mmCIF file of C-alpha atoms and ligand atoms in Angstrom:
data_model
loop_
_atom_site.group_PDB
_atom_site.id
_atom_site.type_symbol
_atom_site.label_atom_id
_atom_site.label_comp_id
_atom_site.label_asym_id
_atom_site.label_seq_id
_atom_site.Cartn_x
_atom_site.Cartn_y
_atom_site.Cartn_z
ATOM 1 C CA UNK A 166 -90.394 -36.702 58.068
ATOM 2 C CA UNK A 167 -91.427 -39.473 60.155
ATOM 3 C CA UNK A 168 -88.741 -41.066 61.811
ATOM 4 C CA UNK A 169 -89.998 -44.320 62.223
ATOM 5 C CA UNK A 170 -90.973 -47.117 60.438
ATOM 6 C CA UNK A 171 -93.307 -46.191 57.699
ATOM 7 C CA UNK A 172 -96.022 -48.287 59.073
ATOM 8 C CA UNK A 173 -97.472 -50.147 55.435
ATOM 9 C CA UNK A 174 -94.018 -51.320 55.193
ATOM 10 C CA UNK A 175 -94.374 -54.182 57.122
ATOM 11 C CA UNK A 176 -89.967 -53.309 59.229
ATOM 12 C CA UNK A 177 -89.579 -54.985 62.502
ATOM 13 C CA UNK A 178 -88.468 -51.350 63.775
ATOM 14 C CA UNK A 179 -86.708 -53.312 66.273
ATOM 15 C CA UNK A 180 -84.240 -55.966 63.951
ATOM 16 C CA UNK A 181 -84.178 -52.646 61.707
ATOM 17 C CA UNK A 182 -79.547 -52.638 60.364
ATOM 18 C CA UNK A 183 -78.199 -49.719 62.330
ATOM 19 C CA UNK A 184 -75.832 -49.341 59.053
ATOM 20 C CA UNK A 185 -76.713 -50.083 55.022
ATOM 21 C CA UNK A 186 -74.268 -50.528 52.174
ATOM 22 C CA UNK A 187 -74.880 -49.674 49.572
ATOM 23 C CA UNK A 188 -72.246 -50.104 46.365
ATOM 24 C CA UNK A 189 -73.943 -48.362 43.174
ATOM 25 C CA UNK A 190 -73.978 -50.775 40.006
ATOM 26 C CA UNK A 191 -75.219 -51.257 36.400
ATOM 27 C CA UNK A 192 -75.677 -47.387 35.261
ATOM 28 C CA UNK A 193 -73.442 -48.332 32.364
ATOM 29 C CA UNK A 194 -75.678 -51.279 31.576
ATOM 30 C CA UNK A 195 -79.296 -48.942 31.852
ATOM 31 C CA UNK A 196 -77.564 -47.099 29.185
ATOM 32 C CA UNK A 197 -75.878 -49.640 27.389
ATOM 33 C CA UNK A 198 -78.983 -51.401 26.413
ATOM 34 C CA UNK A 199 -81.056 -48.613 25.820
ATOM 35 C CA UNK A 200 -78.640 -47.483 23.478
ATOM 36 C CA UNK A 201 -77.647 -44.765 25.378
ATOM 37 C CA UNK A 202 -74.528 -43.251 25.686
ATOM 38 C CA UNK A 203 -73.395 -44.091 29.696
ATOM 39 C CA UNK A 204 -74.126 -40.357 31.496
ATOM 40 C CA UNK A 205 -77.429 -41.507 30.716
ATOM 41 C CA UNK A 206 -77.173 -43.766 33.347
ATOM 42 C CA UNK A 207 -75.238 -41.581 35.704
ATOM 43 C CA UNK A 208 -77.954 -39.161 35.709
ATOM 44 C CA UNK A 209 -80.593 -41.760 36.187
ATOM 45 C CA UNK A 210 -78.859 -43.244 38.569
ATOM 46 C CA UNK A 211 -78.555 -39.872 40.832
ATOM 47 C CA UNK A 212 -82.732 -40.983 40.761
ATOM 48 C CA UNK A 213 -82.203 -44.035 42.769
ATOM 49 C CA UNK A 214 -79.631 -42.110 44.681
ATOM 50 C CA UNK A 215 -82.329 -39.364 45.841
ATOM 51 C CA UNK A 216 -85.429 -43.091 46.662
ATOM 52 C CA UNK A 217 -83.302 -44.808 48.561
ATOM 53 C CA UNK A 218 -81.563 -41.355 50.553
ATOM 54 C CA UNK A 219 -85.458 -40.139 51.197
ATOM 55 C CA UNK A 220 -86.639 -44.021 52.138
ATOM 56 C CA UNK A 221 -83.669 -44.050 54.441
ATOM 57 C CA UNK A 222 -84.837 -41.885 56.202
ATOM 58 C CA UNK A 223 -88.584 -42.961 56.260
ATOM 59 C CA UNK A 224 -87.113 -46.025 57.990
ATOM 60 C CA UNK A 225 -85.812 -44.446 60.691
ATOM 61 C CA UNK A 226 -81.790 -46.313 60.047
ATOM 62 C CA UNK A 227 -78.988 -44.225 61.672
ATOM 63 C CA UNK A 228 -76.119 -44.524 58.776
ATOM 64 C CA UNK A 229 -76.411 -44.898 54.773
ATOM 65 C CA UNK A 230 -73.507 -45.475 52.803
ATOM 66 C CA UNK A 231 -73.344 -44.650 49.331
ATOM 67 C CA UNK A 232 -70.149 -46.455 47.061
ATOM 68 C CA UNK A 233 -69.996 -43.500 44.178
ATOM 69 C CA UNK A 234 -67.248 -43.107 42.986
ATOM 70 C CA UNK A 235 -63.524 -45.695 43.566
ATOM 71 C CA UNK A 236 -60.225 -45.372 43.415
ATOM 72 C CA UNK A 237 -60.516 -47.990 40.169
ATOM 73 C CA UNK A 238 -62.813 -45.861 38.368
ATOM 74 C CA UNK A 239 -60.831 -42.849 38.371
ATOM 75 C CA UNK A 240 -59.515 -45.077 35.250
ATOM 76 C CA UNK A 241 -62.248 -44.756 33.264
ATOM 77 C CA UNK A 242 -62.629 -41.587 30.213
ATOM 78 C CA UNK A 243 -61.690 -38.731 31.163
ATOM 79 C CA UNK A 244 -65.174 -37.524 30.154
ATOM 80 C CA UNK A 245 -67.352 -40.170 32.187
ATOM 81 C CA UNK A 246 -64.826 -38.418 34.819
ATOM 82 C CA UNK A 247 -66.127 -35.184 34.254
ATOM 83 C CA UNK A 248 -69.488 -36.743 34.207
ATOM 84 C CA UNK A 249 -68.974 -37.947 37.475
ATOM 85 C CA UNK A 250 -68.198 -35.455 38.884
ATOM 86 C CA UNK A 251 -71.227 -32.906 37.194
ATOM 87 C CA UNK A 252 -73.235 -34.758 38.740
ATOM 88 C CA UNK A 253 -71.567 -35.057 41.807
ATOM 89 C CA UNK A 254 -71.676 -31.575 41.792
ATOM 90 C CA UNK A 255 -75.287 -31.048 41.000
ATOM 91 C CA UNK A 256 -76.447 -33.224 43.401
ATOM 92 C CA UNK A 257 -75.302 -31.585 46.732
ATOM 93 C CA UNK A 258 -76.538 -28.370 45.337
ATOM 94 C CA UNK A 259 -79.913 -29.429 44.484
ATOM 95 C CA UNK A 260 -80.352 -32.216 47.948
ATOM 96 C CA UNK A 261 -78.923 -29.701 50.176
ATOM 97 C CA UNK A 262 -82.098 -28.345 51.097
ATOM 98 C CA UNK A 263 -83.972 -31.187 51.861
ATOM 99 C CA UNK A 264 -81.228 -33.171 53.413
ATOM 100 C CA UNK A 265 -81.630 -29.592 56.267
ATOM 101 C CA UNK A 266 -85.003 -30.372 56.190
ATOM 102 C CA UNK A 267 -84.786 -33.889 57.199
ATOM 103 C CA UNK A 268 -81.565 -33.837 59.545
ATOM 104 C CA UNK A 269 -79.806 -35.445 57.126
ATOM 105 C CA UNK A 270 -75.879 -34.653 57.963
ATOM 106 C CA UNK A 271 -73.705 -35.741 54.820
ATOM 107 C CA UNK A 272 -70.166 -37.279 55.231
ATOM 108 C CA UNK A 273 -67.457 -38.500 53.136
ATOM 109 C CA UNK A 274 -64.500 -41.500 53.169
ATOM 110 C CA UNK A 275 -61.901 -41.675 50.147
ATOM 111 C CA UNK A 276 -59.021 -39.945 49.742
ATOM 112 C CA UNK A 277 -61.107 -36.613 48.500
ATOM 113 C CA UNK A 278 -57.954 -34.411 47.787
ATOM 114 C CA UNK A 279 -58.257 -36.289 44.551
ATOM 115 C CA UNK A 280 -61.852 -34.636 43.632
ATOM 116 C CA UNK A 281 -61.570 -31.277 41.368
ATOM 117 C CA UNK A 282 -61.410 -28.240 42.843
ATOM 118 C CA UNK A 283 -64.809 -26.732 41.931
ATOM 119 C CA UNK A 284 -66.706 -30.486 43.662
ATOM 120 C CA UNK A 285 -64.669 -30.593 47.176
ATOM 121 C CA UNK A 286 -65.552 -26.354 47.315
ATOM 122 C CA UNK A 287 -69.498 -27.662 46.424
ATOM 123 C CA UNK A 288 -68.570 -30.808 49.838
ATOM 124 C CA UNK A 289 -68.068 -28.397 52.148
ATOM 125 C CA UNK A 290 -70.260 -26.069 51.751
ATOM 126 C CA UNK A 291 -72.655 -29.069 51.514
ATOM 127 C CA UNK A 292 -70.973 -30.732 54.369
ATOM 128 C CA UNK A 293 -70.529 -27.584 56.828
ATOM 129 C CA UNK A 294 -74.358 -26.863 56.059
ATOM 130 C CA UNK A 295 -76.080 -29.954 57.365
ATOM 131 C CA UNK A 296 -72.698 -30.699 60.007
ATOM 132 C CA UNK A 297 -75.350 -30.228 62.866
ATOM 133 C CA UNK A 298 -77.941 -32.573 61.579
ATOM 134 C CA UNK A 299 -78.270 -35.765 63.981
ATOM 135 C CA UNK A 300 -80.783 -38.150 61.866
ATOM 136 C CA UNK A 301 -79.745 -39.806 60.206
ATOM 137 C CA UNK A 302 -75.780 -39.397 58.738
ATOM 138 C CA UNK A 303 -75.122 -39.994 54.621
ATOM 139 C CA UNK A 304 -71.586 -41.046 53.611
ATOM 140 C CA UNK A 305 -70.424 -41.116 50.137
ATOM 141 C CA UNK A 306 -67.276 -42.784 49.488
ATOM 142 C CA UNK A 307 -65.896 -40.768 47.308
ATOM 143 C CA UNK A 308 -61.957 -41.343 45.273
ATOM 144 C CA UNK A 309 -62.230 -44.594 47.960
ATOM 145 C CA UNK A 310 -60.411 -47.891 47.657
ATOM 146 C CA UNK A 311 -60.547 -50.379 50.643
ATOM 147 C CA UNK A 312 -56.824 -51.086 50.707
ATOM 148 C CA UNK A 313 -56.285 -46.897 49.906
ATOM 149 C CA UNK A 314 -58.197 -46.755 52.987
ATOM 150 C CA UNK A 315 -55.894 -50.232 55.245
ATOM 151 C CA UNK A 316 -53.102 -48.240 53.958
ATOM 152 C CA UNK A 317 -53.532 -45.281 55.215
ATOM 153 C CA UNK A 318 -54.357 -46.174 58.880
ATOM 154 C CA UNK A 319 -51.409 -48.516 59.054
ATOM 155 C CA UNK A 320 -49.503 -45.429 58.123
ATOM 156 C CA UNK A 321 -50.938 -43.495 60.750
ATOM 157 C CA UNK A 322 -50.722 -46.142 63.185
ATOM 158 C CA UNK A 323 -46.962 -46.646 62.846
ATOM 159 C CA UNK A 324 -46.537 -42.328 62.761
ATOM 160 C CA UNK A 325 -47.830 -42.628 65.952
ATOM 161 C CA UNK A 326 -45.710 -45.881 66.839
ATOM 162 C CA UNK A 327 -42.501 -43.508 65.434
ATOM 163 C CA UNK A 328 -43.817 -40.571 68.085
ATOM 164 C CA UNK A 329 -43.405 -42.456 70.311
ATOM 165 C CA UNK A 330 -47.704 -42.059 71.438
ATOM 166 C CA UNK A 331 -48.486 -45.670 71.090
ATOM 167 C CA UNK A 332 -46.538 -49.404 71.924
ATOM 168 C CA UNK A 333 -47.011 -52.050 69.005
ATOM 169 C CA UNK A 334 -49.073 -53.627 71.401
ATOM 170 C CA UNK A 335 -51.994 -51.048 71.842
ATOM 171 C CA UNK A 336 -52.257 -51.766 68.309
ATOM 172 C CA UNK A 337 -56.199 -54.341 68.733
ATOM 173 C CA UNK A 338 -58.712 -54.183 66.592
ATOM 174 C CA UNK A 339 -60.803 -51.947 67.948
ATOM 175 C CA UNK A 340 -57.972 -48.854 68.900
ATOM 176 C CA UNK A 341 -57.196 -49.849 64.524
ATOM 177 C CA UNK A 342 -60.745 -48.857 64.079
ATOM 178 C CA UNK A 343 -59.507 -45.522 64.958
ATOM 179 C CA UNK A 344 -56.967 -44.687 62.843
ATOM 180 C CA UNK A 345 -59.856 -45.967 58.756
ATOM 181 C CA UNK A 346 -62.485 -43.171 57.834
ATOM 182 C CA UNK A 347 -64.898 -45.337 60.016
ATOM 183 C CA UNK A 348 -63.728 -44.055 63.351
ATOM 184 C CA UNK A 349 -67.167 -42.547 64.838
ATOM 185 C CA UNK A 350 -69.734 -44.967 62.213
ATOM 186 C CA UNK A 351 -70.259 -47.980 63.177
ATOM 187 C CA UNK A 352 -69.601 -50.788 60.577
ATOM 188 C CA UNK A 353 -72.504 -51.454 57.988
ATOM 189 C CA UNK A 354 -75.176 -54.811 59.191
ATOM 190 C CA UNK A 355 -75.969 -55.387 54.950
ATOM 191 C CA UNK A 356 -74.435 -54.449 52.014
ATOM 192 C CA UNK A 357 -76.958 -53.728 49.253
ATOM 193 C CA UNK A 358 -75.184 -54.170 45.544
ATOM 194 C CA UNK A 359 -76.446 -53.667 42.661
ATOM 195 C CA UNK A 360 -75.848 -55.503 39.059
ATOM 196 C CA UNK A 361 -75.969 -58.627 39.696
ATOM 197 C CA UNK A 362 -71.783 -58.882 40.303
ATOM 198 C CA UNK A 363 -70.901 -61.792 43.246
ATOM 199 C CA UNK A 364 -67.802 -59.277 44.203
ATOM 200 C CA UNK A 365 -66.847 -56.399 46.384
ATOM 201 C CA UNK A 366 -65.095 -54.044 44.750
ATOM 202 C CA UNK A 367 -61.981 -53.050 46.710
ATOM 203 C CA UNK A 368 -65.368 -51.709 49.153
ATOM 204 C CA UNK A 369 -65.433 -51.402 53.002
ATOM 205 C CA UNK A 370 -62.455 -54.763 52.928
ATOM 206 C CA UNK A 371 -62.652 -53.800 56.830
ATOM 207 C CA UNK A 372 -65.818 -53.088 58.162
ATOM 208 C CA UNK A 373 -67.606 -55.508 56.136
ATOM 209 C CA UNK A 374 -66.351 -58.345 58.309
ATOM 210 C CA UNK A 375 -69.780 -59.712 58.858
ATOM 211 C CA UNK A 376 -71.748 -57.135 56.889
ATOM 212 C CA UNK A 377 -75.014 -59.664 55.418
ATOM 213 C CA UNK A 378 -74.695 -59.541 51.453
ATOM 214 C CA UNK A 379 -77.853 -58.608 49.825
ATOM 215 C CA UNK A 380 -77.437 -59.051 45.711
ATOM 216 C CA UNK A 381 -79.394 -57.926 43.530
ATOM 217 C CA UNK A 382 -79.768 -58.061 39.908
ATOM 218 C CA UNK A 383 -81.420 -55.403 38.804
ATOM 219 C CA UNK A 384 -79.374 -52.296 37.131
ATOM 220 C CA UNK A 385 -78.994 -48.555 39.691
ATOM 221 C CA UNK A 386 -80.852 -46.883 37.919
ATOM 222 C CA UNK A 387 -84.294 -49.260 38.116
ATOM 223 C CA UNK A 388 -84.251 -50.485 41.554
ATOM 224 C CA UNK A 389 -87.393 -49.248 42.856
ATOM 225 C CA UNK A 390 -88.380 -48.411 46.757
ATOM 226 C CA UNK A 391 -90.856 -52.048 46.843
ATOM 227 C CA UNK A 392 -86.803 -53.565 46.195
ATOM 228 C CA UNK A 393 -85.381 -51.372 49.192
ATOM 229 C CA UNK A 394 -88.133 -52.410 51.223
ATOM 230 C CA UNK A 395 -88.079 -56.158 50.347
ATOM 231 C CA UNK A 396 -83.822 -56.198 51.410
ATOM 232 C CA UNK A 397 -85.142 -54.754 54.551
ATOM 233 C CA UNK A 398 -87.043 -57.206 55.298
ATOM 234 C CA UNK A 399 -85.508 -60.376 53.685
ATOM 235 C CA UNK A 400 -82.002 -59.291 55.985
ATOM 236 C CA UNK A 401 -84.657 -58.801 58.731
ATOM 237 C CA UNK A 402 -84.909 -62.508 58.470
ATOM 238 C CA UNK A 403 -81.692 -63.487 58.915
ATOM 239 C CA UNK A 404 -79.854 -65.339 61.284
ATOM 240 C CA UNK A 405 -76.214 -63.550 62.095
ATOM 241 C CA UNK A 406 -74.179 -65.393 63.996
ATOM 242 C CA UNK A 407 -70.807 -63.856 63.749
ATOM 243 C CA UNK A 408 -69.129 -67.781 64.531
ATOM 244 C CA UNK A 409 -71.327 -69.020 67.171
ATOM 245 C CA UNK A 410 -73.888 -71.181 66.793
ATOM 246 C CA UNK A 411 -78.329 -70.813 66.472
ATOM 247 C CA UNK A 412 -79.474 -70.273 70.088
HETATM 248 C C1 LIG B 783 -71.654 -47.418 38.333
HETATM 249 O O1 LIG B 783 -72.556 -48.254 37.242
HETATM 250 C C2 LIG B 783 -71.339 -45.895 39.347
HETATM 251 C C3 LIG B 783 -70.068 -46.130 39.098
HETATM 252 C C4 LIG B 783 -69.053 -46.721 39.428
HETATM 253 C C5 LIG B 783 -69.964 -44.383 39.306
HETATM 254 P P1 LIG B 783 -71.052 -48.372 36.393
HETATM 255 O O2 LIG B 783 -70.819 -47.106 35.880
HETATM 256 O O3 LIG B 783 -70.340 -49.211 37.167
HETATM 257 O O4 LIG B 783 -72.175 -49.248 35.733
HETATM 258 P P2 LIG B 783 -71.725 -50.579 34.819
HETATM 259 O O5 LIG B 783 -70.800 -51.330 35.885
HETATM 260 O O6 LIG B 783 -71.074 -50.412 33.654
HETATM 261 O O7 LIG B 783 -73.319 -51.213 34.441
HETATM 262 C C1 LIG B 784 -67.859 -50.586 41.828
HETATM 263 O O1 LIG B 784 -68.316 -50.720 40.775
HETATM 264 C C2 LIG B 784 -68.083 -49.238 42.305
HETATM 265 C C3 LIG B 784 -68.525 -48.373 42.207
HETATM 266 C C4 LIG B 784 -69.985 -48.738 42.792
HETATM 267 C C5 LIG B 784 -68.715 -46.625 43.097
HETATM 268 P P1 LIG B 784 -67.688 -51.039 39.718
HETATM 269 O O2 LIG B 784 -68.373 -50.628 38.539
HETATM 270 O O3 LIG B 784 -66.196 -49.659 39.408
HETATM 271 O O4 LIG B 784 -66.495 -52.068 40.141
HETATM 272 P P2 LIG B 784 -66.344 -53.543 38.582
HETATM 273 O O5 LIG B 784 -65.104 -52.858 38.016
HETATM 274 O O6 LIG B 784 -67.267 -53.816 38.182
HETATM 275 O O7 LIG B 784 -65.853 -54.819 39.989
HETATM 276 MG MG1 LIG B 785 -69.795 -51.339 37.636
#
């Protein structure tokens, strides 16, 4: 697969976001509109995941982070949770060969310990198999909550102080980031949320501080490659000021 921006995409490779994060939302509504079970929406959603992973790799995006399951999603009916876990396992098994072929490394953020044993086992296998891949990092946020992540990082920093490894004054924005799940990752430059909801839903609260946000009304199963590329073009046209004034 080409690692350059696909020639006909019309994107400027020098302004390509290095990290794209996605809140994949609207599977349930997609199914409801068709009088189908919510699980059918999640099944179709997996197809969109495949498309977004492929397209991102093709366009040379180095980091893609997908919000697949939140800490709050544990409050959904058991049957839906279990269907989501089955789909996740199936996805990992079916996608590992393509990830290998395309140099994609899998990574996870979230409370992985809370996932069922079989899912953890499959995750471990894919993480191990793709460990050396360097062209793109695909991060799945699983049982992820931004507040839980920050609280965990505070606990780790406090423990380091208690053990005498660091002084309270050593805790800076930069050093604190190292206690987060995303220690080795750049912050997302672009966040896309599908299905029209203008909220963050506890996603990457620390890391999204200066991220460009794009909300589309399209439901996740209906999200296309063309729309994804259009959003990337829109990102390229934005002026990112980071608190400064226009140059
Ligand atoms: C997103 O779709 C998938 C997950 C949160 C796992 P939803 O299941 O939230 O779909 P809606 O929001 O009910 O339409
Ligand atoms: C956010 O979607 C979580 C994921 C996409 C995994 P939700 O559907 O759970 O969020 P709310 O309930 O609309 O905030
Ligand atoms: Mg939702």
